[in-house]
Amino acid sequence: MLSVIVFLPLAGALLVLAAGGRGDRHDREPLVRGLSLAVSLVTFAATLYLWWRFDPASADYQFVEQRAWLPAFGIQYLLGVDGISLFLVVLTGFLTPLALLSSWAAVHKSVKVFCFFLLALETALLGVFVAIDLFLFYLFWDAVLIPMYFLIGIWGYERRIYAAVKFILYTMAGSVLMLIAIIGLAWAYSAANGAPSFDLRELHTVTLPWAMQKWFFLAFALAFLIKVPLFPFHTWLPDAHVEAPTAGSVILAGVMLKMGTYGLLRFAFPLFPDAAHVFAPWIALLAVIGIIYGALVAMVQPDLKKLVAYSSVSHLGFVVLGLCAVNVQGVQGAVYQMVNHGVSTGALFMIVGMLSDRRHTRLISEFGGLKAVMPRLVAAFLLITLSSIALPGTNGFVGEFLILIGAFRWDPRLTACAATGVILSAVYMLWMFQRVNYGRVTNEKNRGLPDLNAREWGMMIPSAAVAIFMGVAPALFLRPMEPSIVRTIARIEGRMPATARASQPGLGARGRPASREPRATSDEPRATSHEPRAATSEPRATSCERRAAASDKKI
Amino acid sequence: MTDYAAIIPIVIVVLSAVAAMLAEAIRLPGERMPIYGFGLIGLVGAAVASLFLWNTDAHSFFVIRSDNFALFINLVLCVIGILTMMFSNDVVEREHIPAGEYYALTLFAISGMMMMAAATDLLVIFIALEILSLAVYVLTGIRRESPAGSEGAFKYFLLGAFSSAFFLYGIAFAFAVSNGSTRIEDIGRALSAQATGAPPMLALLAVGLLAVGFAFKISAVPFHMWTPDAYEGAPTIVTAFMSTGVKAAAFAAFVRVFLSALEPLQVHWIPILAVVAAATMILGTVVGVVQSNIKRMLAYSSIAHAGYMLLGIVSANSAGKAAILFYLLSYAVTNIGALGIVALLGTAKHQHDELRDFSGLWRTRPGLAGLMTIFLLSLGGIPPTAGFIGKWYIFTAAVQEGHYALAIIGVLTSVISVFFYLRIVVMMYMTEGADVVRPRISRMAMTGLGLATVATFYLGVLPTRVLDVALDSISTIF
């Protein structure tokens, strides 16, 4: 089942390549486009079927496929999906057809190869989310880079080569260190159990000495944080986004950034819980800096695409903050927000793409008064903008609200700072929206631009519908997530050592008689400072609710 | 009769080389003759013979031993040779390379390589080294009208002669240490007998000098100076051949000598080789970044790859040894593929080896550009290709022994190397076409490229069998 979903796009990609004929044949373009769209839609249907068959009460990996692959190293072909990855799989399935549609007007150069890379990219992304063997995960993780590199480098805008190379080098530099850590982890397992294993479920049983755990965690975290991208590792993102074709941006923002946050939640935190406890506050601090910094930089961008790109830095900061809180609300909100961000930012990039298809510019100053010219497009734009700034009733609200609750229970100071990001996001998004769409038509070129056509309706309706649906019926999504999230949190927190191993009390250590080692004493002050606050977090949660609600009303 | 079993593959290759020479002698001027056919027959024959000898562990004359290790290298060399032969027919004609000499020398070089991998006596290793080196020196300068070729060949020859002298000197010291034997076994026995206490000065000198000899042949820093010039000056097809073949043979002997005979002195040579490996990886990649000639770039990349393989020797465990074997094979198919494409696009007038020559290749030759991309990604170690598994295996071996620093240098340099491999990709896909006339490529050569591609993916996706065979073949001798 999972293998079919993962490799269906790749098979389709090869088929498309074959159907495209030799060279760059324009007469085959409709065939190629139709075929690739069909493949991506079938894949999407398959992911929906997966969701339908998914047992929401179970925390285990479901639809597990297990086959020996490189038995000498304990490497397996091991796929499985749980509540955390399920929606990311569905999101990938959802966004790929939209990305294909968004390229119909913009891409005319070698359509065949474009569709090939986009579908190959889908396979790699799906693989990342369903692989639970670390080696296999790394394989897919690296394989993602290649199609994206070509998508940016061939079909991008002016500085595409620079952006493509920067993109691939940044992300690779982070991930190769993770490779070393993965190998080290497998051999640590081998030292304890006699044979190496890359099975995530098995690796949870390894207990690592602190020194190893620290370095391995940092290697994993670096790979993921570059991908997220967390401040100050974010510099590749604006370049990649601005130069990428619309379809590339949609996938990049919609799905690829989630690989980083997914990796943190799935691998870095649960595999190295002690290190996670120590480093999480620092990561959260960076996340909060990123939230505010991203928002402030977004505010002053003259380029629509760059604005949306920096808004991603800000939004993803929320996700990381929620993850660092390591409690059910925070993590649930983070996972929810991953999906939200995929839907709303994906749609924003599509809209920017539509504008730039029409005007061949993305500068905010070139637009103005579009409401009078293209009322339907602006209506869709408004809805997506509101979803992006987390208006109640849209998907963004649910995610950010949960994250803030969860984070508040953990560290109110950081959360208070982060909450300003909510306000700032309203500022930059609405200001941009106003400058682009309201007022008089100041630029003659904007008169007579065509409104949404059927294809664009086909992109906007699903995005808007999902954004609202996720806003009014979050339980449908949150329920299947919960068991897996609860288990993951238990794993991160529950592994407080009872042995003579170095112990690192931290974040969620409240109410547990943590054993104190000499090594741990240096961290004790920080731990104790958390505990009383955590104990009183329940009453304060309501004030957080009030404040979050208030900040939303201000909008 | 059993005495001769172990040398059968070598003899077959030598016979095919002789046949190539004879064919050249009876060839009328201007007559076209598929001399490469002799090479193909000989190499396939040698490969089949090697398969028959598998697990027999045959000895010949007490100095040639075709254990599974040597046979694995034989197979790698046959792969290298067969691919070279398949590309050669196009290139030899187009670049006016004297055909008979070219094929005969290539085949003689392969016979020397096979002998080097199978030799269990330092002197025989030396003889094999000279057989292959002399052939390769001549091949480097085979286009006599090319000044760059002559320069490269001369440099290679002079420096190579020096290193041979070092190597021979090292053998002399080893001879003294083992009380009058140049056999690898005897040396190992003598060294482990005196394992307690400080080793004699002579033994350390032997280790050092032998290491210099090998380091030269695998082009490890600081003995790499000849590599870029020789690789650039030689006809591209020769570059493809020697960058893989010489490396395979030299690494085979390196592993055999250092990880069996000189193993008792491990603590003394591992730190030195670790430094050499690190320097080789770093220099190869960093200098590779600034090259604008593809052959020079791939020359530096081959230096870097030698550094990765040295990591396997430094790890000195069974994973490391097997990793070297696997890496040699994966490097062979991908590097021959990449350089083969460069060779196939060249003509006598225009080498097609500058970076800008590749611009817009995707527009005119999408298939070739695609294959080149696959080979380059494999050289850069990106999954799901052979290069990724090879690197992964090497780094696994290093991490297993706790060489984290070396492994980290290894992965970071591979990221840098991806940068320069991608420069070629950028040229092919993302820039406008160069005004270059590119020759047609025969079906035979395309088949060769296809085989190399299949091998690249096979080793990258389903490496289990080959990994098992590699592990099995090192277990027979160490």
CSV table of N, CA and C in Angstrom, one decimal, chain A residues 69-71 73 75 109-110 113 135 138-139 142 146 149-150 153-154 160-161 165 168-169 176 180 183-184 187 198 216, chain B residues 362-363 373 377 382-383 388-389 392-393 396 399-400 404 407-408 411 415 418-419 422 425-426 429-430 461 463-464 467:
chain,number,residue,atom,x,y,z
A,69,TRP,N,16.8,-5.5,3.4
A,69,TRP,CA,17.4,-4.8,2.2
A,69,TRP,C,18.9,-5.0,2.1
A,70,LEU,N,19.6,-4.5,3.1
A,70,LEU,CA,21.0,-4.8,3.2
A,70,LEU,C,21.2,-5.5,4.6
A,71,PRO,N,21.0,-6.8,4.6
A,71,PRO,CA,20.9,-7.5,5.9
A,71,PRO,C,22.2,-7.4,6.7
A,73,PHE,N,23.9,-5.0,7.3
A,73,PHE,CA,24.0,-3.8,8.2
A,73,PHE,C,22.7,-3.6,8.9
A,75,ILE,N,19.9,-3.0,7.6
A,75,ILE,CA,19.1,-2.0,6.9
A,75,ILE,C,17.9,-2.7,6.2
A,109,LYS,N,8.9,25.5,-21.4
A,109,LYS,CA,10.2,24.9,-21.8
A,109,LYS,C,10.3,23.5,-21.3
A,110,SER,N,10.5,22.6,-22.2
A,110,SER,CA,10.7,21.1,-21.8
A,110,SER,C,9.7,20.7,-20.7
A,113,VAL,N,10.1,17.2,-19.1
A,113,VAL,CA,11.1,17.0,-18.1
A,113,VAL,C,10.7,17.7,-16.8
A,135,PHE,N,18.3,4.7,7.5
A,135,PHE,CA,19.0,4.7,6.2
A,135,PHE,C,18.1,5.1,5.0
A,138,TYR,N,17.2,8.6,5.1
A,138,TYR,CA,18.3,9.5,4.6
A,138,TYR,C,18.4,9.5,3.1
A,139,LEU,N,18.2,8.3,2.6
A,139,LEU,CA,18.2,8.1,1.1
A,139,LEU,C,17.2,9.1,0.5
A,142,ASP,N,18.0,12.8,0.9
A,142,ASP,CA,18.9,13.4,0.0
A,142,ASP,C,18.4,13.4,-1.5
A,146,ILE,N,17.7,16.6,-5.5
A,146,ILE,CA,18.1,16.6,-6.9
A,146,ILE,C,16.9,17.2,-7.8
A,149,TYR,N,16.6,20.8,-7.2
A,149,TYR,CA,17.7,21.6,-7.8
A,149,TYR,C,17.4,21.8,-9.3
A,150,PHE,N,17.0,20.9,-10.0
A,150,PHE,CA,16.7,21.1,-11.4
A,150,PHE,C,15.5,22.0,-11.6
A,153,GLY,N,16.8,25.4,-11.0
A,153,GLY,CA,17.9,25.7,-11.9
A,153,GLY,C,17.5,25.9,-13.3
A,154,ILE,N,16.6,25.1,-13.8
A,154,ILE,CA,16.2,25.2,-15.2
A,154,ILE,C,15.0,26.1,-15.4
A,160,ARG,N,18.6,32.1,-11.0
A,160,ARG,CA,18.2,30.7,-10.6
A,160,ARG,C,19.4,29.8,-10.3
A,161,ILE,N,20.5,30.0,-11.1
A,161,ILE,CA,21.6,29.0,-10.9
A,161,ILE,C,22.2,29.2,-9.5
A,165,VAL,N,22.2,26.3,-6.6
A,165,VAL,CA,23.4,25.8,-6.0
A,165,VAL,C,23.5,26.1,-4.5
A,168,ILE,N,21.2,23.6,-2.7
A,168,ILE,CA,21.6,22.2,-2.5
A,168,ILE,C,22.8,22.1,-1.6
A,169,LEU,N,23.7,23.1,-1.6
A,169,LEU,CA,24.9,23.1,-0.8
A,169,LEU,C,24.5,23.3,0.7
A,176,VAL,N,24.8,15.8,5.7
A,176,VAL,CA,25.8,14.8,5.7
A,176,VAL,C,26.3,14.6,7.1
A,180,ILE,N,26.6,10.9,9.4
A,180,ILE,CA,27.6,10.3,10.3
A,180,ILE,C,26.9,9.9,11.6
A,183,ILE,N,25.0,6.7,11.2
A,183,ILE,CA,25.9,5.5,11.3
A,183,ILE,C,26.3,5.3,12.7
A,184,GLY,N,26.7,6.4,13.4
A,184,GLY,CA,27.2,6.2,14.8
A,184,GLY,C,26.1,5.6,15.6
A,187,TRP,N,25.8,1.9,15.1
A,187,TRP,CA,26.9,1.1,15.7
A,187,TRP,C,26.8,1.1,17.2
A,198,PHE,N,18.9,0.0,11.8
A,198,PHE,CA,18.5,1.3,11.4
A,198,PHE,C,17.0,1.5,11.6
A,216,PHE,N,25.3,13.7,18.5
A,216,PHE,CA,24.4,13.1,17.5
A,216,PHE,C,23.1,14.0,17.4
B,362,TRP,N,22.3,19.6,-23.0
B,362,TRP,CA,21.0,19.0,-22.8
B,362,TRP,C,20.1,19.2,-24.0
B,363,ARG,N,20.3,20.4,-24.6
B,363,ARG,CA,19.4,20.7,-25.7
B,363,ARG,C,19.7,19.8,-26.9
B,373,THR,N,24.8,13.3,-16.0
B,373,THR,CA,24.3,13.8,-14.7
B,373,THR,C,24.3,12.6,-13.7
B,377,LEU,N,26.4,12.7,-10.3
B,377,LEU,CA,25.8,12.6,-9.0
B,377,LEU,C,26.3,11.4,-8.2
B,382,ILE,N,25.5,10.9,-4.2
B,382,ILE,CA,24.1,11.2,-3.9
B,382,ILE,C,23.2,10.0,-4.2
B,383,PRO,N,22.4,9.6,-3.3
B,383,PRO,CA,21.5,8.4,-3.5
B,383,PRO,C,20.6,8.6,-4.7
B,388,PHE,N,26.9,6.7,-3.6
B,388,PHE,CA,26.4,6.9,-2.3
B,388,PHE,C,26.7,5.7,-1.4
B,389,ILE,N,26.4,4.5,-1.9
B,389,ILE,CA,26.6,3.3,-1.1
B,389,ILE,C,28.1,3.1,-0.8
B,392,TRP,N,29.0,5.6,1.8
B,392,TRP,CA,28.4,5.3,3.1
B,392,TRP,C,29.1,4.1,3.7
B,393,TYR,N,29.5,3.2,2.9
B,393,TYR,CA,30.2,2.0,3.5
B,393,TYR,C,31.6,2.4,4.1
B,396,THR,N,31.0,4.2,7.2
B,396,THR,CA,30.6,3.3,8.3
B,396,THR,C,31.8,2.6,8.9
B,399,VAL,N,33.6,5.2,11.1
B,399,VAL,CA,32.9,5.5,12.3
B,399,VAL,C,33.0,4.3,13.3
B,400,GLN,N,32.9,3.1,12.7
B,400,GLN,CA,33.0,1.9,13.5
B,400,GLN,C,34.3,1.9,14.3
B,404,TYR,N,35.8,9.6,13.9
B,404,TYR,CA,34.7,10.5,13.6
B,404,TYR,C,35.3,11.7,12.9
B,407,ALA,N,35.7,11.0,9.3
B,407,ALA,CA,34.4,10.8,8.6
B,407,ALA,C,33.8,12.1,8.3
B,408,ILE,N,33.9,13.0,9.3
B,408,ILE,CA,33.3,14.3,9.1
B,408,ILE,C,34.0,15.1,8.0
B,411,VAL,N,32.6,13.6,4.8
B,411,VAL,CA,31.3,14.1,4.3
B,411,VAL,C,31.3,15.5,3.9
B,415,VAL,N,30.4,17.2,0.2
B,415,VAL,CA,29.5,18.3,-0.2
B,415,VAL,C,30.2,19.3,-1.1
B,418,VAL,N,30.4,18.0,-4.5
B,418,VAL,CA,29.1,18.1,-5.2
B,418,VAL,C,29.0,19.5,-5.9
B,419,PHE,N,29.6,20.5,-5.3
B,419,PHE,CA,29.6,21.8,-5.9
B,419,PHE,C,30.2,21.8,-7.3
B,422,LEU,N,28.4,19.7,-9.8
B,422,LEU,CA,27.2,20.5,-10.3
B,422,LEU,C,27.5,21.6,-11.2
B,425,VAL,N,26.9,20.1,-14.4
B,425,VAL,CA,25.4,20.0,-14.6
B,425,VAL,C,24.8,21.4,-15.0
B,426,VAL,N,25.2,22.4,-14.2
B,426,VAL,CA,24.7,23.7,-14.6
B,426,VAL,C,25.0,24.1,-16.0
B,429,TYR,N,22.7,22.0,-18.4
B,429,TYR,CA,21.2,22.2,-18.4
B,429,TYR,C,20.9,23.7,-18.4
B,430,MET,N,21.7,24.5,-17.8
B,430,MET,CA,21.2,25.9,-17.4
B,430,MET,C,21.8,27.0,-18.2
B,461,VAL,N,21.1,0.7,-5.6
B,461,VAL,CA,19.8,0.3,-5.1
B,461,VAL,C,19.9,-1.1,-4.5
B,463,PRO,N,22.7,-3.2,-3.6
B,463,PRO,CA,24.2,-3.5,-3.4
B,463,PRO,C,24.5,-4.8,-2.6
B,464,THR,N,23.4,-5.4,-2.1
B,464,THR,CA,23.6,-6.5,-1.1
B,464,THR,C,24.6,-7.6,-1.7
B,467,LEU,N,28.1,-6.4,-2.0
B,467,LEU,CA,28.7,-6.2,-0.7
B,467,LEU,C,29.1,-7.5,-0.1
